[in-house]
PDB file of C-alpha atoms in Angstrom:
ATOM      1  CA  UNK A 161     -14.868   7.066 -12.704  1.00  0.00           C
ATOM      2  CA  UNK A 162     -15.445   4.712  -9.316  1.00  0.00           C
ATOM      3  CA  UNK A 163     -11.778   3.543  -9.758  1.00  0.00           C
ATOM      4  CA  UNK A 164     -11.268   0.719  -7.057  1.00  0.00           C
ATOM      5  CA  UNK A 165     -14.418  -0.409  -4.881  1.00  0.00           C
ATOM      6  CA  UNK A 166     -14.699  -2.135  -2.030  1.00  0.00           C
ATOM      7  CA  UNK A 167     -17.936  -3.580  -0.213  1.00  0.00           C
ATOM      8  CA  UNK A 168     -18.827  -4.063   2.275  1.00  0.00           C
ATOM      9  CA  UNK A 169     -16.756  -0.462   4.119  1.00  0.00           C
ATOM     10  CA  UNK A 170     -17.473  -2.440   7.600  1.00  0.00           C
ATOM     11  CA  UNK A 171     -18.402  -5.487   9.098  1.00  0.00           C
ATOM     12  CA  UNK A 172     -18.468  -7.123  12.155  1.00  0.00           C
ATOM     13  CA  UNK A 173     -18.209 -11.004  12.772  1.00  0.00           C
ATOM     14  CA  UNK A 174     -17.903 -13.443  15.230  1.00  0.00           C
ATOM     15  CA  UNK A 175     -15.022 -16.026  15.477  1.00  0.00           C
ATOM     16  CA  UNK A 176     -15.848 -18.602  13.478  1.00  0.00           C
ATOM     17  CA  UNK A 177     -18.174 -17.170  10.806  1.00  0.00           C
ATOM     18  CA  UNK A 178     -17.403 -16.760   7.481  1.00  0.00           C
ATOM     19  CA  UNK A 179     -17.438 -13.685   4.728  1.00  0.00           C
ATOM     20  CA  UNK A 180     -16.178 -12.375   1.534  1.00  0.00           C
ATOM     21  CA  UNK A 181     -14.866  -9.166   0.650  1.00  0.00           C
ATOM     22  CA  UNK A 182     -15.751  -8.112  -2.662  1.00  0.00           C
ATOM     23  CA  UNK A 183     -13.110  -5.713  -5.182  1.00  0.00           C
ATOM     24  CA  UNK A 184     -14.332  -4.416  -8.229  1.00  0.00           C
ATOM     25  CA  UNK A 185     -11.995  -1.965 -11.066  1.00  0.00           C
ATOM     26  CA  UNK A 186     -13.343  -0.446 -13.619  1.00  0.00           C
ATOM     27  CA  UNK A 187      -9.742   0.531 -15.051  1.00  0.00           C
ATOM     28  CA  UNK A 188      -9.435  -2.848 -16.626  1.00  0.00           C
ATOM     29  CA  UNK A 189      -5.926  -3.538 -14.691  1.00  0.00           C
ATOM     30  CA  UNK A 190      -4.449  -7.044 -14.792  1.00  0.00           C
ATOM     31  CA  UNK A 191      -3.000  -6.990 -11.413  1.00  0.00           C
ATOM     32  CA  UNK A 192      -5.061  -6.993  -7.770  1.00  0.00           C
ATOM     33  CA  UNK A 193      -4.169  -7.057  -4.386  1.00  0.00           C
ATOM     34  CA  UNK A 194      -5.114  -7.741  -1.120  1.00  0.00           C
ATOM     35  CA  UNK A 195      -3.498  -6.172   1.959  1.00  0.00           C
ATOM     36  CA  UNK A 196      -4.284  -5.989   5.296  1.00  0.00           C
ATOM     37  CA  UNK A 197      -3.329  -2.688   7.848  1.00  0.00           C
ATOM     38  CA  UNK A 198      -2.488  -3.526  11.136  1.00  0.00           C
ATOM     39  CA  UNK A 199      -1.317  -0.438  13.854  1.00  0.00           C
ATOM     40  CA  UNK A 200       2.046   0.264  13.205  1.00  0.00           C
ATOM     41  CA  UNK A 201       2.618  -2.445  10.730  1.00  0.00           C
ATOM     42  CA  UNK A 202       1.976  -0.608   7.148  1.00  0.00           C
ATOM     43  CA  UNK A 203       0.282  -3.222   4.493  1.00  0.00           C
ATOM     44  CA  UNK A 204       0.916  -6.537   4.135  1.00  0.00           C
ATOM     45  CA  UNK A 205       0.277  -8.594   1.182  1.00  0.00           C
ATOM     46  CA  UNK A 206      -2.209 -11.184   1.941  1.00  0.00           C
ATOM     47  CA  UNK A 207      -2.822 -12.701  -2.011  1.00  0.00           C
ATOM     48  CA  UNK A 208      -2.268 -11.200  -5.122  1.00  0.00           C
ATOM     49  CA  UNK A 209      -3.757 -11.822  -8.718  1.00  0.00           C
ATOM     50  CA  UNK A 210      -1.543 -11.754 -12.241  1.00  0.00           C
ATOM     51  CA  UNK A 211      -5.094 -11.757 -14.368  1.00  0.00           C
ATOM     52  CA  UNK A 212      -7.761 -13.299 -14.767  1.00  0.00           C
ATOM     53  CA  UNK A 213      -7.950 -16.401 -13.246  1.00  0.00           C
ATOM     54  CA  UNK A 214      -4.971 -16.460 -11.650  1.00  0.00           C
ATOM     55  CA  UNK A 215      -3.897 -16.108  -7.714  1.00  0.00           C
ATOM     56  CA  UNK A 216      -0.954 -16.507  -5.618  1.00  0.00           C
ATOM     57  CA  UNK A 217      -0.086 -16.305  -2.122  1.00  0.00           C
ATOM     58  CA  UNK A 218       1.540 -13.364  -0.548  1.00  0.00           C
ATOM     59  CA  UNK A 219       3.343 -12.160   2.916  1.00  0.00           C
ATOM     60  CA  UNK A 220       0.394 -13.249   5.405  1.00  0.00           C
ATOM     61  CA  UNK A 221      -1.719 -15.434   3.431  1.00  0.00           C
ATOM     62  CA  UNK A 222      -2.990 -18.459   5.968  1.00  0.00           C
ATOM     63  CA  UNK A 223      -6.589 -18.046   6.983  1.00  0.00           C
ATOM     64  CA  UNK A 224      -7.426 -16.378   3.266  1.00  0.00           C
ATOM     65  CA  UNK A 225      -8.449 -17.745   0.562  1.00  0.00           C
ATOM     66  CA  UNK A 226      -9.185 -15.624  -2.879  1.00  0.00           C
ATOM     67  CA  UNK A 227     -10.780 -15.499  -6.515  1.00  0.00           C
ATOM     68  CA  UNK A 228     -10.470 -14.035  -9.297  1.00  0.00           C
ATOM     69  CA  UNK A 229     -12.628 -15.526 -11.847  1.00  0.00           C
ATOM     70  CA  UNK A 230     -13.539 -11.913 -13.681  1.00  0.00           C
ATOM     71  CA  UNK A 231     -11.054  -9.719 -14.648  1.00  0.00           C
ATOM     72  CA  UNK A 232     -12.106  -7.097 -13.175  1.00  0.00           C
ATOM     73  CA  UNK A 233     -12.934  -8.573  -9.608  1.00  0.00           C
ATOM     74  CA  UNK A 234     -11.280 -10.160  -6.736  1.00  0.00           C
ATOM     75  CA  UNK A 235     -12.991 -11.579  -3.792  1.00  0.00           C
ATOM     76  CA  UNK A 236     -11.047 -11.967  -0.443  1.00  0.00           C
ATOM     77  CA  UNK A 237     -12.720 -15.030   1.519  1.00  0.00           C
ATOM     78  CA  UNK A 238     -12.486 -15.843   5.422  1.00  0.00           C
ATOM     79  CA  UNK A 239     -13.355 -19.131   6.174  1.00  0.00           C
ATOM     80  CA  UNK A 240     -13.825 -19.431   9.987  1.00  0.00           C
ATOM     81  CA  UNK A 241     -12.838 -15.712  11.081  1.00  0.00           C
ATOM     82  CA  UNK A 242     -10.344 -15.119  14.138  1.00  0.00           C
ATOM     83  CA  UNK A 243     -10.198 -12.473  16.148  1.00  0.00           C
ATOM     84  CA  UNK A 244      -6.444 -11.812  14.532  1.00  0.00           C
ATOM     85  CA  UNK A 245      -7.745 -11.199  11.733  1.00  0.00           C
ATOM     86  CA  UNK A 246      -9.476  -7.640  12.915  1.00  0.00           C
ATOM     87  CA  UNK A 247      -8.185  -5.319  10.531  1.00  0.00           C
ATOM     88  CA  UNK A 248      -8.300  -2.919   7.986  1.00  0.00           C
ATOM     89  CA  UNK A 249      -8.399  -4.735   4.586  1.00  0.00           C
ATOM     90  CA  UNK A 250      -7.364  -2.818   1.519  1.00  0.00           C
ATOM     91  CA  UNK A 251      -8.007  -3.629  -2.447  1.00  0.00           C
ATOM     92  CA  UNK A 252      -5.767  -2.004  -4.906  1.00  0.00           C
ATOM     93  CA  UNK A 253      -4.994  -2.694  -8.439  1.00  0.00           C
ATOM     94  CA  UNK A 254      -2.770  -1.676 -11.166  1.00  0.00           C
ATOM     95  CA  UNK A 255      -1.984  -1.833 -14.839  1.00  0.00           C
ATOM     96  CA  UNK A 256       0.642  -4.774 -14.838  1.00  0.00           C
ATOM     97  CA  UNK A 257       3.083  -5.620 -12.384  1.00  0.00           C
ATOM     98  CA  UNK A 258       6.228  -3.456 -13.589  1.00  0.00           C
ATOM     99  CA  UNK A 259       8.678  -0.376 -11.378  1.00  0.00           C
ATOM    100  CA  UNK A 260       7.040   2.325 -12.512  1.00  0.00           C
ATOM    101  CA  UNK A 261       3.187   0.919 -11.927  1.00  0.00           C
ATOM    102  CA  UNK A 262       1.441   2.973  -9.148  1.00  0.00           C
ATOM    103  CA  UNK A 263      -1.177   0.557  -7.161  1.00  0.00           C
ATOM    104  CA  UNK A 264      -4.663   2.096  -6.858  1.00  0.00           C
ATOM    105  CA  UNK A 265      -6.416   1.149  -3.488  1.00  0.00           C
ATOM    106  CA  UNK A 266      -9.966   0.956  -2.652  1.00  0.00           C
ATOM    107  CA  UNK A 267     -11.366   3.041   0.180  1.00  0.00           C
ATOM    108  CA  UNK A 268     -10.983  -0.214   2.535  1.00  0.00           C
ATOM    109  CA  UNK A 269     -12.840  -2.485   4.524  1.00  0.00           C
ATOM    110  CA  UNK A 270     -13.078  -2.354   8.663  1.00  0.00           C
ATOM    111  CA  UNK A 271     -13.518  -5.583   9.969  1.00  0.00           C
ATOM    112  CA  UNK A 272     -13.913  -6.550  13.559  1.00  0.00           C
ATOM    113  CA  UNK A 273     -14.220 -10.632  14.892  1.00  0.00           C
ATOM    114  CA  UNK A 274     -15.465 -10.933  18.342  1.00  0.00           C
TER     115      UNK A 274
ATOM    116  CA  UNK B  87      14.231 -10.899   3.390  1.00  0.00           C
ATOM    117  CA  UNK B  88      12.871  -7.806   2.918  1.00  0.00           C
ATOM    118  CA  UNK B  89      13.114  -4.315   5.436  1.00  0.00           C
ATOM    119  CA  UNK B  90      11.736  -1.254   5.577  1.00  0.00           C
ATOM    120  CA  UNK B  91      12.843   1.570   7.903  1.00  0.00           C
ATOM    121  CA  UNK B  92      11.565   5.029   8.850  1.00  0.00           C
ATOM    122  CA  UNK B  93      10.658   7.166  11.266  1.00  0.00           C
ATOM    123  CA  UNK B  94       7.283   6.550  13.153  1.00  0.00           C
ATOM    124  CA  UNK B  95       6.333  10.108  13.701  1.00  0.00           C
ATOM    125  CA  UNK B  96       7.759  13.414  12.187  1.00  0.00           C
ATOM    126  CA  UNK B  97       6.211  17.033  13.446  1.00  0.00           C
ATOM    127  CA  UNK B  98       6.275  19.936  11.339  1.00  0.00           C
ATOM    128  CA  UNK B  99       4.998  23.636  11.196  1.00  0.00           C
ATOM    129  CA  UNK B 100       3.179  24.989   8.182  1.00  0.00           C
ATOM    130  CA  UNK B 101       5.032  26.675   5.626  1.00  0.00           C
ATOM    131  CA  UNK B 102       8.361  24.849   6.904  1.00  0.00           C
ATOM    132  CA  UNK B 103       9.984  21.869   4.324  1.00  0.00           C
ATOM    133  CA  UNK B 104      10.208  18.499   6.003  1.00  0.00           C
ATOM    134  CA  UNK B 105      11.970  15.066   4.643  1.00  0.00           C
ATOM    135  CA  UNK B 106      10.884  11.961   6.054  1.00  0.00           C
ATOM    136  CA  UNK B 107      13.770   8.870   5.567  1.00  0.00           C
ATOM    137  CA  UNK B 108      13.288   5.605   4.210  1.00  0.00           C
ATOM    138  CA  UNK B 109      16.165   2.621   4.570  1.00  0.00           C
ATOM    139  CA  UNK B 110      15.765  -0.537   3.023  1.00  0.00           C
ATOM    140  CA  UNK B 111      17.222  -3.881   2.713  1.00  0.00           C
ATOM    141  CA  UNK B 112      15.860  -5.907  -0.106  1.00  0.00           C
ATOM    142  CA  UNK B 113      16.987  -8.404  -2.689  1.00  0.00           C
ATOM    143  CA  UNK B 114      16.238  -8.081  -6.409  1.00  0.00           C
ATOM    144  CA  UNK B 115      15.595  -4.302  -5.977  1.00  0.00           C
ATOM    145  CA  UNK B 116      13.964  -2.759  -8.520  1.00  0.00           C
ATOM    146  CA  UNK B 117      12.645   0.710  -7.442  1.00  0.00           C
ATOM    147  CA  UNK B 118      11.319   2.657  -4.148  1.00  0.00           C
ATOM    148  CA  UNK B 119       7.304   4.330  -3.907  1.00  0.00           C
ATOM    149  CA  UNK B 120       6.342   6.849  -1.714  1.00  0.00           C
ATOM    150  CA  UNK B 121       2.640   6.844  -0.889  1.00  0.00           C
ATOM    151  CA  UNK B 122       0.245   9.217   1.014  1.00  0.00           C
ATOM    152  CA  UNK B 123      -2.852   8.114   3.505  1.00  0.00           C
ATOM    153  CA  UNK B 124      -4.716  10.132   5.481  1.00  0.00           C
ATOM    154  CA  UNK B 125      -6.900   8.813   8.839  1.00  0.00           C
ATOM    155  CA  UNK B 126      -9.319   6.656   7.305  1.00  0.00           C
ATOM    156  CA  UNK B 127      -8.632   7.051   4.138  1.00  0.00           C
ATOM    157  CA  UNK B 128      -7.066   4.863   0.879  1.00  0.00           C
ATOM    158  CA  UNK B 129      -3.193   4.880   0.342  1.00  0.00           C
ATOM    159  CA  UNK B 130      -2.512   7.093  -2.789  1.00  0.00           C
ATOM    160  CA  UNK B 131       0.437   7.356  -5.011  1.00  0.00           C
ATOM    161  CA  UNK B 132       3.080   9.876  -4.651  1.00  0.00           C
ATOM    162  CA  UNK B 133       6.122   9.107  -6.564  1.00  0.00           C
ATOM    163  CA  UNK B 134       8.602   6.650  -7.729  1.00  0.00           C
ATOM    164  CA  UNK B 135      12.371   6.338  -8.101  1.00  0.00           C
ATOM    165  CA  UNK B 136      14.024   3.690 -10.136  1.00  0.00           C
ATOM    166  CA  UNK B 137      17.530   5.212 -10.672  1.00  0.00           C
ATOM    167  CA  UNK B 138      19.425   7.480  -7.891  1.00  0.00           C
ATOM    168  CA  UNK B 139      18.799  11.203  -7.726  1.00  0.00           C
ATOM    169  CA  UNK B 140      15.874  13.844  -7.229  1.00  0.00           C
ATOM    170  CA  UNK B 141      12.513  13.478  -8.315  1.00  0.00           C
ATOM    171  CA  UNK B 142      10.467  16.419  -8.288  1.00  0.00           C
ATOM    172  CA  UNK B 143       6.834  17.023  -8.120  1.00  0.00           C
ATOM    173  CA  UNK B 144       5.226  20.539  -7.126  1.00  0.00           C
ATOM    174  CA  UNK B 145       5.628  20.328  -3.542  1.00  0.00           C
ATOM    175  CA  UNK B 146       6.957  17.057  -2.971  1.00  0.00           C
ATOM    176  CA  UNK B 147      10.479  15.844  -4.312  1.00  0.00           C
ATOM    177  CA  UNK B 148      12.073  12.011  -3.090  1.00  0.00           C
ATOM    178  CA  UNK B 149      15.030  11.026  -3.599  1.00  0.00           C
ATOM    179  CA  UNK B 150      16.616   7.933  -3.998  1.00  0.00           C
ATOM    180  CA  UNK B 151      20.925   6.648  -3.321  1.00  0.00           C
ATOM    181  CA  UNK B 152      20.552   2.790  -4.445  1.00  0.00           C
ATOM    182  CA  UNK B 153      24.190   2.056  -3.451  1.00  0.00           C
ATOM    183  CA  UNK B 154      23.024   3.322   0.051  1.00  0.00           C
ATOM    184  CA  UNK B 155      19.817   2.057   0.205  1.00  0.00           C
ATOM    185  CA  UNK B 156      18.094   4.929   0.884  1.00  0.00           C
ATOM    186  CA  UNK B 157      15.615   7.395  -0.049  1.00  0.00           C
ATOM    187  CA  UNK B 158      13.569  10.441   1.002  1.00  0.00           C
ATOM    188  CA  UNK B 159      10.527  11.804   0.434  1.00  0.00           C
ATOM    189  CA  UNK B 160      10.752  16.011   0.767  1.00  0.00           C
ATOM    190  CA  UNK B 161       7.566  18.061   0.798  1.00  0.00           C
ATOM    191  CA  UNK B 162       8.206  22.088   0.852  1.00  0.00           C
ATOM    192  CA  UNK B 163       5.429  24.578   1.613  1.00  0.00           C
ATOM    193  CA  UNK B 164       4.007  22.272   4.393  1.00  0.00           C
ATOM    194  CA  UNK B 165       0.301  22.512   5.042  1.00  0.00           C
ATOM    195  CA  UNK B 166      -2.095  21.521   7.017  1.00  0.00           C
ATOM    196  CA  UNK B 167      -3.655  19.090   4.566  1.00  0.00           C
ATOM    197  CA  UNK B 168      -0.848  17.465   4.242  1.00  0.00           C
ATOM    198  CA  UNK B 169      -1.062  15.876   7.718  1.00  0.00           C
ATOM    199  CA  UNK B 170      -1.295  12.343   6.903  1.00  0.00           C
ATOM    200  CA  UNK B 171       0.661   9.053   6.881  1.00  0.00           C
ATOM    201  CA  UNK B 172       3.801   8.196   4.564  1.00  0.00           C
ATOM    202  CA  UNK B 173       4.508   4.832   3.358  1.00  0.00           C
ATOM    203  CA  UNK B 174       8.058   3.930   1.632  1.00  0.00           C
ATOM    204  CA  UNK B 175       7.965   0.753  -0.473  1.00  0.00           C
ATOM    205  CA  UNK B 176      10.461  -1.323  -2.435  1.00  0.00           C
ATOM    206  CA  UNK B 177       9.437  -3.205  -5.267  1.00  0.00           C
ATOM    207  CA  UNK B 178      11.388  -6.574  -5.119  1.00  0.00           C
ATOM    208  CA  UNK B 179      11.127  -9.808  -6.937  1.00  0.00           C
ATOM    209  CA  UNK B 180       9.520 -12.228  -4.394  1.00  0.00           C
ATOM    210  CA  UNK B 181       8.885 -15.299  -5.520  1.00  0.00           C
ATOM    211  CA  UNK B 182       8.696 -15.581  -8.695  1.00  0.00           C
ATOM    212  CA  UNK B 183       6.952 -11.752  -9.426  1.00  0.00           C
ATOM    213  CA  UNK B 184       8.174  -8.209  -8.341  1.00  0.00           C
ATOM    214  CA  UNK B 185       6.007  -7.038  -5.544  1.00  0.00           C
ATOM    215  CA  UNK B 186       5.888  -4.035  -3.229  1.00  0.00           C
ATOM    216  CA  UNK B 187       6.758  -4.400   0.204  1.00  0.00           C
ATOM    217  CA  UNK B 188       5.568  -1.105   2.386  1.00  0.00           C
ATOM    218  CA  UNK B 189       7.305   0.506   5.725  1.00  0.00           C
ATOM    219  CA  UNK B 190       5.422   0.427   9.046  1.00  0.00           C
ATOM    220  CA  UNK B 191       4.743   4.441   7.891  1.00  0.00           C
ATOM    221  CA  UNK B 192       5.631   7.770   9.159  1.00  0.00           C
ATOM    222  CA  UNK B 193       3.047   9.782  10.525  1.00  0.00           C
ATOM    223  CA  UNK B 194       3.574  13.663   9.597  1.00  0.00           C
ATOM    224  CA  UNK B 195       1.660  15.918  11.882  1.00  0.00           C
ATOM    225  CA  UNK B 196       1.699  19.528  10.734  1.00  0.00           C
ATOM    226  CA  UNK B 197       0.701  22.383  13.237  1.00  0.00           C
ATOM    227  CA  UNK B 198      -0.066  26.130  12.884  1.00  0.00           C
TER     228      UNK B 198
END
């Protein structure tokens, strides 16, 4: 059972470049996340999907841009990468939105801009 | 808005019990998470409180006082493994859904 996957687990770009970060479940969950883990700053919701087909914006969402087109994937896009956007980038997903819904995160993704 | 507070570091023996604080100021509040991460690894669920009082789980217990806005997370029988990062989050309607918003994290060192 893979759970929540993430690819690629690192990456290094230069300002400017572009790249997608690709999230796969195999738990069929409507919901999916992306956060991003700064030093000292816990995660912070970047975007955020209700199902299929479906995105909205979240705490620190300028410079992202997402899809969710499958159910049971959501893509994190950088269009022209800045080195403030060096992070740790972290998938999770869970059943539906409700209290009592534990999120299940993906391993993560290092990313470094130059 | 939204605010998260707890303590940035906590140090702890093995064997010994240690309770780690979360405060939070939130609209629309709807519960409070406690989630584990160790270095370089994926946040994972601990526990959840919606209404005010103990939670237990084998080792770990949180606690939550809503008219206080406060919580705890308690883990007894410390060991090493469980040297790791410990996130509090509210869930709080944001904008049209309920989402969680996490603390900056307590890091829990435990020693011999």
């Amino acid at each position: 059972n893979a759970g929540v996957t993430q690819t690629p687990k690192f990456r290094v770009l230069k300002t400017g470049q572009s790249m997608t970060l690709l999230c796969a479940q195999d738990m069929n969950h409507e919901y999916m996340y992306w956060y991003r883990q700064d030093p000292g700053m816990g995660l912070r919701l970047i975007h955020y999907s209700v199902g299929e087909g479906t995105t909205a914006k979240g705490e620190v969402p300028d410079g992202y841009n997402v899809s969710r087109l499958k159910k049971q994937n959501f893509l994190l896009g950088l269009e022209s990468a800045a080195p403030s956007q060096t992070s740790v980038y972290f998938c999770a997903s869970s059943n539906q939105g409700g209290s009592n819904q534990p999120q299940h995160f993906g391993d993560g993704t290092r990313l470094s801009i130059l | 808005g939204q605010s998260l507070e707890q303590p940035s570091e906590v140090t702890a023996v093995e064997g010994a019990i240690v309770q780690i604080n979360c405060t939070y100021q939130t609209s629309g509040f709807y519960g409070l998470s406690w989630y584990q991460q160790h270095d370089g690894g994926a946040p994972t669920f601990l526990s959840y409180n919606a209404l005010d009082g103990l939670e237990e789980t084998g080792r770990f217990s949180s606690f939550l006082s809503r008219s206080d806005s406060y919580g705890y997370l308690l883990l007894q029988e410390l060991q090493m493994k469980d040297s790791a990062s410990y996130f509090c989050a509210v869930r709080a309607m944001k904008g049209g859904y309920n989402k969680l918003i996490f603390g900056a994290g307590t890091r829990l060192a435990v020693h011999p």
